[in-house]
Amino acid sequence: MPPLRSTGQSPEAEHPEYAGQYRLESCLGTGGMGVVHLATSDSGLRLAVKVIHGEHASDPEFRARFRQEIAAARKVSGAFTASVVDADPQAGRPWMATLFIDGPTLAEQVKRNPLNGMELRRIGAGLAEALRDIHRAGVVHRDLKPSNVLLASDGPKVIDFGISRPSDSDLRTETGKLIGTPPFMAPEQFQRPREVGPAADVFALGAVLVHAATGRGPFDSDSPYIVAYQVVHDEPDLAGVPEDLVPLLRRCLAKDPDERPTPHEVMVALRSSTPSSGYDTQAYIPAPRTPDPSEDAPEADRRRSVWQRHRLRWAAAGAAVVALVVTGVLVVRAQDEVEVSASQDSVVVSRGFTGWDVLLGKAGREDKTPVCTAPSDGSALYCAAPGVTAARLDPQRGTTLWSKAGAGTESGPGPGADPSAREDGRVKAPVFAGGLVHVVTPNAGLLEALDPASGAVRWSVKTSAYSAVRHAGDTVLLVGTGTVRALDAATGARRWEERHGGVGTQWISTPHGRGPVFAATPSGDGASTSVIAVDPTDGKQLWQERLTGTLTPVSATDDALHLLSTNADDYTDAVVRLGTKPGARKVRRVALDVPVDQAQAAVVGEVVRLSGSGGALLAIDVEAGAQLWRLETSVTHLSRPAGDARTMYVAAGDGRLLAVDAVAGRLIGQTEPRMNDGRYTFSSVLYEPVVTSGRVFGTAPNGSVFAVDAKDPRRW
């Protein structure tokens, strides 16, 4: 089958002949991200195939967002969306094929005629039910608008999950592209975009229904900046909306997300007065309305009065926007936050600690993100980066005490991967073991033990014959396929060598390195996983358990081993706890309410914290067997969580550090993005923050290592 080709930005290049095995028959439409074509499967299904523009295909950030769109669309029931039939996000020109829905968009329909009261209720109830289904799947759409609603014969379908379209708006950002369309965005999408949750979709639903009823939105202007101001500060204009729907839509458009109804409440409210008859595509074309003179004049006067009151405000706001742009103080951030912000060279925090930011990664590299670690007393910070084998930084001031240059490494796997879970060619975090700083350089096939005071090499060993290097206290494990060699971390002397594990085995130890080390090996058919405990002093197997399912170890404590269970689609669907004390090897399994893609986990006590692709954060109480909370951060890529009992910290792909209240599951602070200054504006590899001695240390794609005070994330 001829491959999907792109030879430039000519019209011919934008209309390839094939996407995978599907011959593209005609163009259905085009947008900022790609072109949608009609195609037919071998079985005769009519498909809509979205093919990404060639200019975006080479951008890993857009590829990542397209993968997110595919993952989100697959999670949601086909009853309310266009079901995904096939996709290839790795193709030269990424593409996705969904079932073709024969019907106009809501935007097209409203251009012909706005909807009458009964049609409005029917469409609104269908969209509310769709949002309920979408949110149950753990997805927040964030861009619900009339052009993303298809009017099918069996009800409205919501499309276009998770793709930003730079050409959709004149709003631009310093560090990213606009996500969302201003007239249908909630206030928090402008003010607190990383706190955007399901309530933002309800706000958008209210705006969509106002548009469907009147042909305009509740906040209307040709300028996206003025629309942003209106959304945040003004009451919605509901003139022309059926009177009995005004209270409900006003609730949907509340500034405070907590005051908005849930999709289920909207669905019930709308369907309580809607006939139970099926959808009729002809019903979407209402008869022309005849204005009522007795109502029109007062309403026209009211709207003119509103405009007379607001026009001076818009003029003032416009002048302010111009002034701010001229002075460089208006900041339009990634994820579309519009705010006035003075720049800061440093972050001033409590108790005399001044946050710092230093560059460590070398210029000229696509991904310069460093990775750091610290001993438990917080007396030092050890980091590595592309081009820097290791460096010791003063954790108080950020001063580089010594640095050891190296050839560096290539970028590793995609965003969100756990740095300790796979061996590849990317930078590894230094490990403080046996009184020395251990640094692994995979491309050089070398493990070096450095003097922490000077960086001088005390001993080294070739690692090219091994697939992984693990540390367990003062023992270094060189892991091969079915064989493990143990070295003394202080001297490099061989301690023992035993046959353990096999293909796919992953090793883990307790953070303090005392007690046994554990190895988990999944069976070939994925039906079970063998877990063994090994004494790190002599390599002898202590015990073995066989658990159900494909499991990956994520944390070991003195009492238990915690693992993540993945389903056939490689989504994490449960957390598993295996007791490790003699006579107490009980297995406890807690299912997630919605499976998580590319999950990473950290454990604090009996609470397992997870981060996933798409920005989901979860807390699972294994002892209680319950999910405590779930937070949708709207961040495409997150690192593995770090933190203590009160606060969780995660790194984002644009270099931000996010702080979350670990008890309430609420975002409480975040730093500025720190982006690469080249074409790659986000990190392809995410490393968890380092938390020690009341400070949080993060790393970013621009090659920086930075420190902030852990005590008050609101001041970040």
Short mmCIF file of C-alpha atoms in Angstrom, two decimals, residues 122-552:
data_model
loop_
_atom_site.label_atom_id
_atom_site.label_comp_id
_atom_site.label_asym_id
_atom_site.label_seq_id
_atom_site.Cartn_x
_atom_site.Cartn_y
_atom_site.Cartn_z
CA ARG A 122 -33.33 18.31 22.84
CA ILE A 123 -29.85 19.26 21.63
CA GLY A 124 -28.87 20.51 25.08
CA ALA A 125 -29.98 17.30 26.78
CA GLY A 126 -28.05 15.24 24.23
CA LEU A 127 -24.89 17.30 24.74
CA ALA A 128 -25.23 17.11 28.53
CA GLU A 129 -25.52 13.33 28.29
CA ALA A 130 -22.46 13.29 26.03
CA LEU A 131 -20.48 15.34 28.55
CA ARG A 132 -21.55 13.03 31.35
CA ASP A 133 -20.17 10.10 29.36
CA ILE A 134 -16.98 11.98 28.47
CA HIS A 135 -16.34 12.97 32.08
CA ARG A 136 -17.01 9.46 33.33
CA ALA A 137 -14.19 8.34 31.05
CA GLY A 138 -11.87 10.78 32.80
CA VAL A 139 -11.71 13.21 29.90
CA VAL A 140 -12.23 16.98 29.90
CA HIS A 141 -12.94 18.22 26.38
CA ARG A 142 -11.90 21.87 26.92
CA ASP A 143 -12.97 22.96 23.43
CA LEU A 144 -16.71 22.33 23.18
CA LYS A 145 -18.09 24.72 20.57
CA PRO A 146 -20.73 24.63 17.80
CA SER A 147 -18.26 23.47 15.14
CA ASN A 148 -17.32 20.50 17.33
CA VAL A 149 -20.92 19.28 17.56
CA LEU A 150 -22.26 17.11 14.73
CA LEU A 151 -26.03 16.79 14.38
CA ALA A 152 -26.65 13.14 13.59
CA SER A 153 -30.04 11.51 13.19
CA ASP A 154 -29.72 9.85 16.61
CA GLY A 155 -28.56 12.92 18.49
CA PRO A 156 -25.60 15.30 18.73
CA LYS A 157 -22.06 13.93 18.61
CA VAL A 158 -19.07 15.65 20.20
CA ILE A 159 -15.83 15.53 18.20
CA ASP A 160 -12.27 16.91 18.22
CA PHE A 161 -10.65 15.89 21.50
CA GLY A 162 -7.51 17.56 22.75
CA ILE A 163 -6.08 19.26 19.66
CA SER A 164 -5.14 22.95 19.74
CA ARG A 165 -5.59 24.86 16.51
CA PRO A 166 -3.30 27.85 16.17
CA SER A 167 -5.33 29.29 13.28
CA ASP A 168 -8.60 29.28 15.21
CA SER A 169 -7.84 32.52 17.03
CA ASP A 170 -5.73 35.63 16.93
CA LEU A 171 -4.68 34.98 20.50
CA ARG A 172 -1.09 33.76 20.71
CA THR A 173 1.04 32.73 23.64
CA GLU A 174 4.66 33.15 24.56
CA THR A 175 5.22 29.49 25.26
CA GLY A 176 2.51 27.54 23.54
CA LYS A 177 -0.63 27.55 21.45
CA LEU A 178 -4.15 28.53 22.40
CA ILE A 179 -6.17 25.66 23.79
CA GLY A 180 -9.85 26.41 23.49
CA THR A 181 -11.88 29.00 21.61
CA PRO A 182 -12.35 32.26 23.62
CA PRO A 183 -16.15 32.75 23.22
CA PHE A 184 -16.72 29.23 24.65
CA MET A 185 -13.96 29.15 27.28
CA ALA A 186 -14.65 29.26 31.01
CA PRO A 187 -13.12 31.99 33.21
CA GLU A 188 -10.70 29.51 34.76
CA GLN A 189 -9.28 28.70 31.33
CA PHE A 190 -8.07 32.31 31.15
CA GLN A 191 -7.18 32.75 34.83
CA ARG A 192 -6.16 29.31 36.12
CA PRO A 193 -5.76 27.09 33.04
CA ARG A 194 -4.02 24.30 34.93
CA GLU A 195 -7.05 23.95 37.23
CA VAL A 196 -9.48 23.38 34.37
CA GLY A 197 -11.84 20.49 35.09
CA PRO A 198 -15.22 19.11 33.98
CA ALA A 199 -17.02 22.28 35.09
CA ALA A 200 -15.32 24.15 32.22
CA ASP A 201 -17.15 21.91 29.75
CA VAL A 202 -20.45 22.81 31.45
CA PHE A 203 -19.64 26.50 31.00
CA ALA A 204 -18.94 25.82 27.33
CA LEU A 205 -22.23 23.93 27.06
CA GLY A 206 -24.07 27.00 28.34
CA ALA A 207 -22.30 29.21 25.81
CA VAL A 208 -23.02 26.73 23.00
CA LEU A 209 -26.73 26.69 23.83
CA VAL A 210 -26.88 30.50 23.92
CA HIS A 211 -25.26 30.50 20.48
CA ALA A 212 -27.68 27.85 19.25
CA ALA A 213 -30.66 29.92 20.40
CA THR A 214 -29.48 33.37 19.26
CA GLY A 215 -26.76 32.94 16.66
CA ARG A 216 -24.24 34.65 18.94
CA GLY A 217 -22.46 33.80 22.15
CA PRO A 218 -23.13 35.15 25.66
CA PHE A 219 -19.84 37.05 25.34
CA ASP A 220 -19.41 38.59 21.92
CA SER A 221 -16.67 40.67 20.33
CA ASP A 222 -14.37 40.58 17.33
CA SER A 223 -11.40 40.82 19.70
CA PRO A 224 -10.43 37.66 21.62
CA TYR A 225 -8.88 39.90 24.29
CA ILE A 226 -12.17 41.65 24.91
CA VAL A 227 -13.99 38.31 24.91
CA ALA A 228 -11.53 37.11 27.54
CA TYR A 229 -12.27 40.20 29.64
CA GLN A 230 -16.01 39.68 29.27
CA VAL A 231 -15.86 36.02 30.21
CA VAL A 232 -13.88 36.75 33.36
CA HIS A 233 -15.64 39.91 34.54
CA ASP A 234 -19.07 40.40 32.93
CA GLU A 235 -22.47 38.78 33.21
CA PRO A 236 -23.55 36.83 30.11
CA ASP A 237 -25.88 38.41 27.59
CA LEU A 238 -28.86 36.02 27.47
CA ALA A 239 -31.16 38.20 25.39
CA GLY A 240 -33.12 36.04 22.95
CA VAL A 241 -32.79 32.83 24.99
CA PRO A 242 -36.14 31.16 25.85
CA GLU A 243 -37.19 32.63 29.18
CA ASP A 244 -37.64 29.31 30.95
CA LEU A 245 -34.05 28.29 30.12
CA VAL A 246 -32.42 31.50 31.36
CA PRO A 247 -31.96 30.35 35.01
CA LEU A 248 -30.36 27.07 33.95
CA LEU A 249 -28.02 28.68 31.43
CA ARG A 250 -27.09 31.38 33.93
CA ARG A 251 -26.02 28.61 36.34
CA CYS A 252 -24.00 26.94 33.58
CA LEU A 253 -22.25 30.26 32.93
CA ALA A 254 -21.42 30.97 36.58
CA LYS A 255 -17.93 32.40 37.12
CA ASP A 256 -17.27 29.98 39.99
CA PRO A 257 -16.94 26.39 38.72
CA ASP A 258 -18.43 25.07 41.98
CA GLU A 259 -21.68 26.92 41.28
CA ARG A 260 -22.28 25.24 37.92
CA PRO A 261 -24.58 22.21 37.61
CA THR A 262 -23.23 18.81 36.64
CA PRO A 263 -23.97 17.45 33.16
CA HIS A 264 -26.43 15.04 34.76
CA GLU A 265 -28.32 17.92 36.40
CA VAL A 266 -28.43 19.79 33.08
CA MET A 267 -29.65 16.68 31.28
CA VAL A 268 -32.44 16.11 33.83
CA ALA A 269 -33.50 19.76 33.79
CA LEU A 270 -33.72 19.87 30.00
CA ARG A 271 -35.33 16.48 29.44
CA SER A 272 -37.99 17.07 32.05
CA SER A 273 -39.74 19.23 29.47
CA THR A 274 -38.60 17.40 26.33
CA PRO A 275 -40.70 14.80 24.50
CA SER A 276 -39.18 11.31 24.47
CA SER A 277 -39.39 11.02 20.70
CA GLY A 278 -36.24 10.23 18.73
CA TYR A 279 -34.12 12.75 16.90
CA ASP A 280 -35.13 13.94 13.48
CA THR A 281 -32.58 15.68 11.32
CA GLN A 282 -35.33 17.76 9.78
CA ALA A 283 -36.22 19.03 13.24
CA TYR A 284 -32.93 20.91 13.31
CA ILE A 285 -34.30 23.32 10.70
CA PRO A 286 -36.81 25.50 12.53
CA ALA A 287 -39.36 27.72 10.87
CA PRO A 288 -38.47 31.41 10.58
CA ARG A 289 -39.45 33.37 13.65
CA THR A 290 -41.81 36.31 13.52
CA PRO A 291 -40.68 39.05 15.89
CA ASP A 292 -43.18 40.20 18.48
CA PRO A 293 -43.23 44.03 18.38
CA SER A 294 -44.46 44.19 21.94
CA GLU A 295 -41.33 42.39 23.13
CA ASP A 296 -38.82 43.51 20.50
CA ALA A 297 -38.71 47.20 21.27
CA PRO A 298 -37.99 46.92 24.99
CA GLU A 299 -35.47 44.20 24.33
CA ALA A 300 -33.77 46.24 21.65
CA ASP A 301 -33.71 49.22 24.01
CA ARG A 302 -32.27 47.03 26.76
CA ARG A 303 -29.53 45.68 24.52
CA ARG A 304 -28.68 49.18 23.26
CA SER A 305 -28.49 50.32 26.88
CA VAL A 306 -26.19 47.44 27.72
CA TRP A 307 -23.97 48.29 24.76
CA GLN A 308 -23.88 52.04 25.78
CA ARG A 309 -22.81 50.96 29.29
CA HIS A 310 -20.12 48.58 28.05
CA ARG A 311 -18.63 50.41 25.12
CA LEU A 312 -16.58 52.74 27.33
CA ARG A 313 -15.36 49.75 29.30
CA TRP A 314 -14.32 47.98 26.09
CA ALA A 315 -12.54 51.12 24.90
CA ALA A 316 -10.73 51.34 28.22
CA ALA A 317 -9.95 47.64 28.18
CA GLY A 318 -8.68 47.89 24.61
CA ALA A 319 -6.47 50.82 25.53
CA ALA A 320 -5.17 48.90 28.51
CA VAL A 321 -4.41 45.90 26.31
CA VAL A 322 -2.50 48.11 23.86
CA ALA A 323 -0.59 49.76 26.69
CA LEU A 324 0.27 46.46 28.26
CA VAL A 325 1.43 44.97 24.98
CA VAL A 326 3.60 48.02 24.30
CA THR A 327 5.19 47.83 27.76
CA GLY A 328 5.59 44.08 27.58
CA VAL A 329 3.62 43.41 30.76
CA LEU A 330 0.64 41.60 29.25
CA VAL A 331 1.39 37.90 29.46
CA VAL A 332 -0.62 35.47 27.36
CA ARG A 333 0.54 32.17 28.72
CA ALA A 334 0.48 28.63 27.47
CA GLN A 335 -3.00 27.14 27.83
CA ASP A 336 -4.37 30.63 27.08
CA GLU A 337 -4.09 32.34 30.43
CA VAL A 338 -4.42 36.10 30.02
CA GLU A 339 -3.19 38.06 33.00
CA VAL A 340 -1.17 41.11 34.01
CA SER A 341 2.10 40.00 35.52
CA ALA A 342 5.37 41.74 36.30
CA SER A 343 8.42 39.70 35.43
CA GLN A 344 10.61 38.25 38.20
CA ASP A 345 14.24 37.26 38.10
CA SER A 346 13.92 35.16 41.23
CA VAL A 347 11.30 33.80 43.57
CA VAL A 348 11.51 35.25 47.06
CA VAL A 349 10.36 32.76 49.67
CA SER A 350 10.15 32.49 53.41
CA ARG A 351 12.83 32.08 56.06
CA GLY A 352 15.53 33.80 54.06
CA PHE A 353 15.60 31.26 51.21
CA THR A 354 15.65 32.85 47.77
CA GLY A 355 14.68 30.57 44.94
CA TRP A 356 17.25 30.23 42.20
CA ASP A 357 17.48 29.16 38.59
CA VAL A 358 20.70 28.06 36.85
CA LEU A 359 21.41 26.61 33.41
CA LEU A 360 23.02 23.17 33.35
CA GLY A 361 22.00 21.51 30.06
CA LYS A 362 24.19 22.35 27.09
CA ALA A 363 22.99 24.63 24.30
CA GLY A 364 22.45 23.29 20.80
CA ARG A 365 20.62 20.15 21.92
CA GLU A 366 17.02 19.37 21.20
CA ASP A 367 16.24 18.34 24.77
CA LYS A 368 18.42 19.90 27.45
CA THR A 369 16.41 18.76 30.49
CA PRO A 370 18.61 17.88 33.49
CA VAL A 371 17.77 15.30 36.16
CA CYS A 372 18.70 15.63 39.84
CA THR A 373 18.81 13.77 43.13
CA ALA A 374 19.70 14.64 46.71
CA PRO A 375 20.71 12.78 49.86
CA SER A 376 18.02 12.62 52.53
CA ASP A 377 19.61 15.40 54.61
CA GLY A 378 19.42 17.85 51.71
CA SER A 379 23.08 18.80 52.08
CA ALA A 380 23.81 18.60 48.35
CA LEU A 381 22.15 18.42 44.97
CA TYR A 382 23.60 16.14 42.31
CA CYS A 383 22.48 16.57 38.70
CA ALA A 384 23.16 15.24 35.22
CA ALA A 385 22.17 16.63 31.83
CA PRO A 386 22.87 16.12 28.13
CA GLY A 387 26.57 16.97 27.83
CA VAL A 388 27.08 16.93 31.61
CA THR A 389 27.89 13.56 33.19
CA ALA A 390 27.38 14.93 36.71
CA ALA A 391 27.50 18.16 38.67
CA ARG A 392 27.17 19.09 42.32
CA LEU A 393 25.14 22.20 43.10
CA ASP A 394 24.80 24.15 46.33
CA PRO A 395 21.13 23.61 47.24
CA GLN A 396 20.98 27.00 49.00
CA ARG A 397 22.30 29.20 46.19
CA GLY A 398 22.43 27.03 43.08
CA THR A 399 26.18 27.54 42.72
CA THR A 400 27.97 24.80 40.75
CA LEU A 401 30.59 23.31 43.09
CA TRP A 402 32.00 20.93 40.47
CA SER A 403 30.96 19.63 37.07
CA LYS A 404 32.11 16.66 35.02
CA ALA A 405 31.61 17.05 31.28
CA GLY A 406 30.55 14.13 29.12
CA ALA A 407 29.41 13.16 25.67
CA GLY A 408 25.83 13.18 26.90
CA THR A 409 23.03 11.01 25.67
CA GLU A 410 20.25 10.98 23.18
CA SER A 411 16.63 11.64 24.05
CA GLY A 412 14.73 8.72 25.51
CA PRO A 413 11.15 7.51 25.02
CA GLY A 414 8.07 9.68 24.91
CA PRO A 415 6.80 12.08 27.55
CA GLY A 416 5.52 10.70 30.80
CA ALA A 417 7.83 7.66 30.96
CA ASP A 418 9.22 6.70 34.37
CA PRO A 419 12.99 7.36 34.46
CA SER A 420 13.57 4.24 36.57
CA ALA A 421 11.33 1.91 34.62
CA ARG A 422 13.21 1.45 31.33
CA GLU A 423 16.81 1.40 30.27
CA ASP A 424 17.52 3.54 27.22
CA GLY A 425 19.98 6.12 26.00
CA ARG A 426 18.78 9.06 28.03
CA VAL A 427 20.25 10.84 31.03
CA LYS A 428 20.02 8.97 34.36
CA ALA A 429 19.68 10.57 37.77
CA PRO A 430 22.83 10.32 39.90
CA VAL A 431 22.49 8.02 42.92
CA PHE A 432 24.18 8.62 46.28
CA ALA A 433 25.29 5.17 47.48
CA GLY A 434 28.19 3.85 49.55
CA GLY A 435 29.32 7.41 50.25
CA LEU A 436 29.86 8.09 46.54
CA VAL A 437 27.89 9.62 43.67
CA HIS A 438 27.02 6.95 41.11
CA VAL A 439 26.43 8.08 37.53
CA VAL A 440 25.32 5.85 34.66
CA THR A 441 26.01 6.96 31.08
CA PRO A 442 24.08 4.42 28.96
CA ASN A 443 25.50 5.42 25.58
CA ALA A 444 29.02 5.07 26.93
CA GLY A 445 28.06 1.82 28.67
CA LEU A 446 29.67 2.94 31.90
CA LEU A 447 28.89 3.26 35.61
CA GLU A 448 31.18 5.68 37.44
CA ALA A 449 31.42 6.21 41.20
CA LEU A 450 32.50 9.80 41.92
CA ASP A 451 33.89 11.51 44.99
CA PRO A 452 31.07 13.77 46.23
CA ALA A 453 33.51 16.51 47.24
CA SER A 454 35.50 16.78 44.01
CA GLY A 455 33.79 14.72 41.31
CA ALA A 456 36.90 12.57 40.85
CA VAL A 457 36.29 9.00 39.66
CA ARG A 458 36.84 6.46 42.47
CA TRP A 459 35.91 3.37 40.47
CA SER A 460 34.03 2.46 37.32
CA VAL A 461 32.62 -0.59 35.57
CA LYS A 462 31.38 -1.36 32.08
CA THR A 463 27.60 -1.85 31.90
CA SER A 464 27.10 -2.52 28.18
CA ALA A 465 26.48 -6.22 28.85
CA TYR A 466 23.61 -5.42 31.20
CA SER A 467 20.14 -4.07 30.54
CA ALA A 468 19.73 -2.08 33.76
CA VAL A 469 21.55 -0.75 36.81
CA ARG A 470 19.73 -0.69 40.15
CA HIS A 471 20.75 0.36 43.64
CA ALA A 472 19.74 -1.23 46.94
CA GLY A 473 21.38 0.62 49.82
CA ASP A 474 25.12 -0.01 49.59
CA THR A 475 24.68 -2.63 46.86
CA VAL A 476 24.71 -2.04 43.10
CA LEU A 477 22.78 -4.53 40.96
CA LEU A 478 23.85 -5.03 37.33
CA VAL A 479 20.79 -6.64 35.79
CA GLY A 480 20.99 -8.85 32.72
CA THR A 481 18.42 -11.18 31.14
CA GLY A 482 18.12 -13.86 33.79
CA THR A 483 21.37 -12.93 35.59
CA VAL A 484 22.17 -10.38 38.28
CA ARG A 485 25.63 -9.32 39.49
CA ALA A 486 25.97 -7.40 42.79
CA LEU A 487 28.78 -4.92 43.52
CA ASP A 488 29.83 -3.07 46.66
CA ALA A 489 28.70 0.55 46.12
CA ALA A 490 31.73 1.94 47.98
CA THR A 491 34.49 -0.08 46.27
CA GLY A 492 33.00 -1.66 43.16
CA ALA A 493 34.07 -5.09 44.38
CA ARG A 494 31.95 -8.04 43.30
CA ARG A 495 29.70 -9.45 46.03
CA TRP A 496 27.73 -12.16 44.26
CA GLU A 497 26.18 -13.26 40.99
CA GLU A 498 22.96 -15.27 40.71
CA ARG A 499 20.39 -16.27 38.12
CA HIS A 500 17.18 -14.33 38.71
CA GLY A 501 14.42 -12.92 36.56
CA GLY A 502 14.03 -13.10 32.82
CA VAL A 503 12.59 -11.14 29.89
CA GLY A 504 10.71 -8.09 31.15
CA THR A 505 11.86 -8.38 34.77
CA GLN A 506 11.87 -5.12 36.75
CA TRP A 507 13.74 -4.68 40.03
CA ILE A 508 12.95 -2.38 42.92
CA SER A 509 14.14 -1.82 46.50
CA THR A 510 13.08 0.26 49.47
CA PRO A 511 14.25 3.91 49.38
CA HIS A 512 16.59 3.35 52.34
CA GLY A 513 17.93 0.13 50.79
CA ARG A 514 17.37 -2.06 53.85
CA GLY A 515 15.55 -5.36 53.56
CA PRO A 516 15.09 -7.46 50.42
CA VAL A 517 15.01 -6.32 46.82
CA PHE A 518 12.09 -7.41 44.65
CA ALA A 519 11.85 -8.56 41.05
CA ALA A 520 8.60 -8.78 39.07
CA THR A 521 8.46 -10.85 35.88
CA PRO A 522 5.24 -10.94 33.81
CA SER A 523 4.29 -14.18 32.07
CA GLY A 524 4.42 -14.35 28.30
CA ASP A 525 0.62 -14.31 27.98
CA GLY A 526 0.20 -11.46 30.46
CA ALA A 527 -2.06 -13.55 32.70
CA SER A 528 0.21 -13.46 35.74
CA THR A 529 3.31 -11.91 37.25
CA SER A 530 5.93 -13.70 39.35
CA VAL A 531 7.32 -11.69 42.27
CA ILE A 532 10.47 -12.80 44.09
CA ALA A 533 12.28 -11.34 47.11
CA VAL A 534 16.08 -11.48 47.09
CA ASP A 535 18.53 -10.89 49.94
CA PRO A 536 20.88 -8.14 48.64
CA THR A 537 23.77 -9.36 50.84
CA ASP A 538 24.14 -12.80 49.24
CA GLY A 539 21.68 -12.91 46.31
CA LYS A 540 19.63 -15.78 47.70
CA GLN A 541 15.92 -15.94 46.92
CA LEU A 542 13.82 -15.52 50.06
CA TRP A 543 10.35 -16.24 48.69
CA GLN A 544 8.18 -16.15 45.57
CA GLU A 545 4.55 -15.23 44.87
CA ARG A 546 2.54 -15.40 41.65
CA LEU A 547 -0.02 -12.64 41.21
CA THR A 548 -2.81 -12.28 38.66
CA GLY A 549 -2.36 -9.93 35.72
CA THR A 550 0.45 -7.90 34.17
CA LEU A 551 2.00 -5.96 37.05
CA THR A 552 4.77 -3.37 37.29
#
